[in-house]
Amino acid sequence: MRSLRAAQTFRSLLSARPLHGAASPAAAAAAAGSRWCAPLVPPPRLPPPSPRVMPAGVAGAVSFSLTFATVAAAEAKAKERPPTDLLPQNVVLYQYQACPFCNKVRAFLDYHDIPYKVVEVNPLSKKEIKWSDYKKVPILTVDGEQLVDSSDIINILQRRIRPDDELTNEEEAKWRRWVDEHLVHMLSPNIYRTTSEALESFDYIAQHGNFSFTERFAVKYAGAAAMYMVSKKLKKKYNITDERASLYDAANTWVEALNGREFLDSSRWLEA
């Protein structure tokens, strides 16, 4: 239960803007780029995890990574579809399935019910984005125009589909920076915490990409090895001593900021 609550909380944290009165926790959590929100009943402060709460292997690769990519997104319902004349056309997202920044963009698109195609990028060869000078994901093309960087993508799309919305306020900007500069750095050390968890995560990525047998083998083993090393470097760089505790601390930081409210700034965003 604690891992599920944490996953719901993190999904809302990966959103970019507060919500216009979401009808359900899943809808609210999937609304990246709409309105900052939290589950309708904020979870209690989360204690440090125990082995029973976070079993090895599955917890690392599935609970923290795949939950973001599948569970909440699958349950999300669009609440703010743009006017037809402002709805983007021919939208293609180049992504890694387990990438938090890619999930931010997917959540925004899903929440606004913007149709799009997904191209899973080979993390080793990156052949799917050889046409671009930008060699990271996400990349979003909208009617042939390339947009890069998850926050910039959301900002640009938000202005296009909601041109009358006011600009990001100081409080919103602070929390978006916190997500990009703090929260996301807690994820890789948890997803790729051990070699078995790294392999489990990349096995999922390899199976869900349009890869040949040889490419799947290379992606799984070379990718897992690379990200396992990256996770250790991130731990050292950001002075993370306990991955799980740091992740729970991040969730608690958000829950405490809500202070029992359904929305971070409900006075501005709630509508009848």
PDB file of C-alpha atoms in Angstrom, residues 56-62 65-66 98 187-206 218-232 244:
ATOM      1  CA  ALA A  56      14.003  -6.464  -4.053  1.00  0.00           C
ATOM      2  CA  GLY A  57      13.868  -6.715  -7.833  1.00  0.00           C
ATOM      3  CA  VAL A  58      10.225  -6.062  -8.609  1.00  0.00           C
ATOM      4  CA  ALA A  59      10.006  -2.971  -6.411  1.00  0.00           C
ATOM      5  CA  GLY A  60      12.945  -1.255  -8.048  1.00  0.00           C
ATOM      6  CA  ALA A  61      12.082  -1.771 -11.670  1.00  0.00           C
ATOM      7  CA  VAL A  62       8.306  -2.056 -11.537  1.00  0.00           C
ATOM      8  CA  SER A  65       9.408   2.971 -13.033  1.00  0.00           C
ATOM      9  CA  LEU A  66       6.642   0.969 -14.632  1.00  0.00           C
ATOM     10  CA  ALA A  98      10.979   4.277 -18.201  1.00  0.00           C
ATOM     11  CA  LEU A 187      14.456   7.888  -9.358  1.00  0.00           C
ATOM     12  CA  SER A 188      17.392   6.314 -11.205  1.00  0.00           C
ATOM     13  CA  PRO A 189      19.174   5.219  -8.000  1.00  0.00           C
ATOM     14  CA  ASN A 190      15.933   3.404  -7.068  1.00  0.00           C
ATOM     15  CA  ILE A 191      15.069   1.981 -10.484  1.00  0.00           C
ATOM     16  CA  TYR A 192      18.612   0.702 -11.080  1.00  0.00           C
ATOM     17  CA  ARG A 193      19.515   0.138  -7.437  1.00  0.00           C
ATOM     18  CA  THR A 194      20.909  -3.373  -7.956  1.00  0.00           C
ATOM     19  CA  THR A 195      22.087  -5.294 -10.999  1.00  0.00           C
ATOM     20  CA  SER A 196      18.978  -7.498 -10.889  1.00  0.00           C
ATOM     21  CA  GLU A 197      16.657  -4.481 -10.734  1.00  0.00           C
ATOM     22  CA  ALA A 198      18.536  -2.807 -13.600  1.00  0.00           C
ATOM     23  CA  LEU A 199      18.201  -5.967 -15.698  1.00  0.00           C
ATOM     24  CA  GLU A 200      14.509  -6.238 -14.861  1.00  0.00           C
ATOM     25  CA  SER A 201      13.870  -2.677 -15.923  1.00  0.00           C
ATOM     26  CA  PHE A 202      15.798  -2.993 -19.191  1.00  0.00           C
ATOM     27  CA  ASP A 203      14.152  -6.315 -19.955  1.00  0.00           C
ATOM     28  CA  TYR A 204      10.840  -4.456 -19.959  1.00  0.00           C
ATOM     29  CA  ILE A 205      12.286  -1.670 -22.124  1.00  0.00           C
ATOM     30  CA  ALA A 206      13.751  -4.154 -24.603  1.00  0.00           C
ATOM     31  CA  ALA A 218      22.310  -5.533 -26.267  1.00  0.00           C
ATOM     32  CA  VAL A 219      19.766  -3.078 -24.838  1.00  0.00           C
ATOM     33  CA  LYS A 220      19.005  -5.310 -21.878  1.00  0.00           C
ATOM     34  CA  TYR A 221      22.518  -6.132 -20.787  1.00  0.00           C
ATOM     35  CA  ALA A 222      24.545  -3.146 -21.953  1.00  0.00           C
ATOM     36  CA  GLY A 223      21.821  -0.702 -20.991  1.00  0.00           C
ATOM     37  CA  ALA A 224      21.356  -2.229 -17.562  1.00  0.00           C
ATOM     38  CA  ALA A 225      25.092  -2.168 -16.906  1.00  0.00           C
ATOM     39  CA  ALA A 226      25.365   1.463 -18.014  1.00  0.00           C
ATOM     40  CA  MET A 227      22.414   2.686 -15.961  1.00  0.00           C
ATOM     41  CA  TYR A 228      23.527   0.729 -12.908  1.00  0.00           C
ATOM     42  CA  MET A 229      26.805   2.673 -13.050  1.00  0.00           C
ATOM     43  CA  VAL A 230      24.954   5.931 -13.708  1.00  0.00           C
ATOM     44  CA  SER A 231      22.763   5.343 -10.662  1.00  0.00           C
ATOM     45  CA  LYS A 232      25.828   4.932  -8.476  1.00  0.00           C
ATOM     46  CA  ARG A 244      14.594   4.327  -0.590  1.00  0.00           C
TER      47      ARG A 244
END
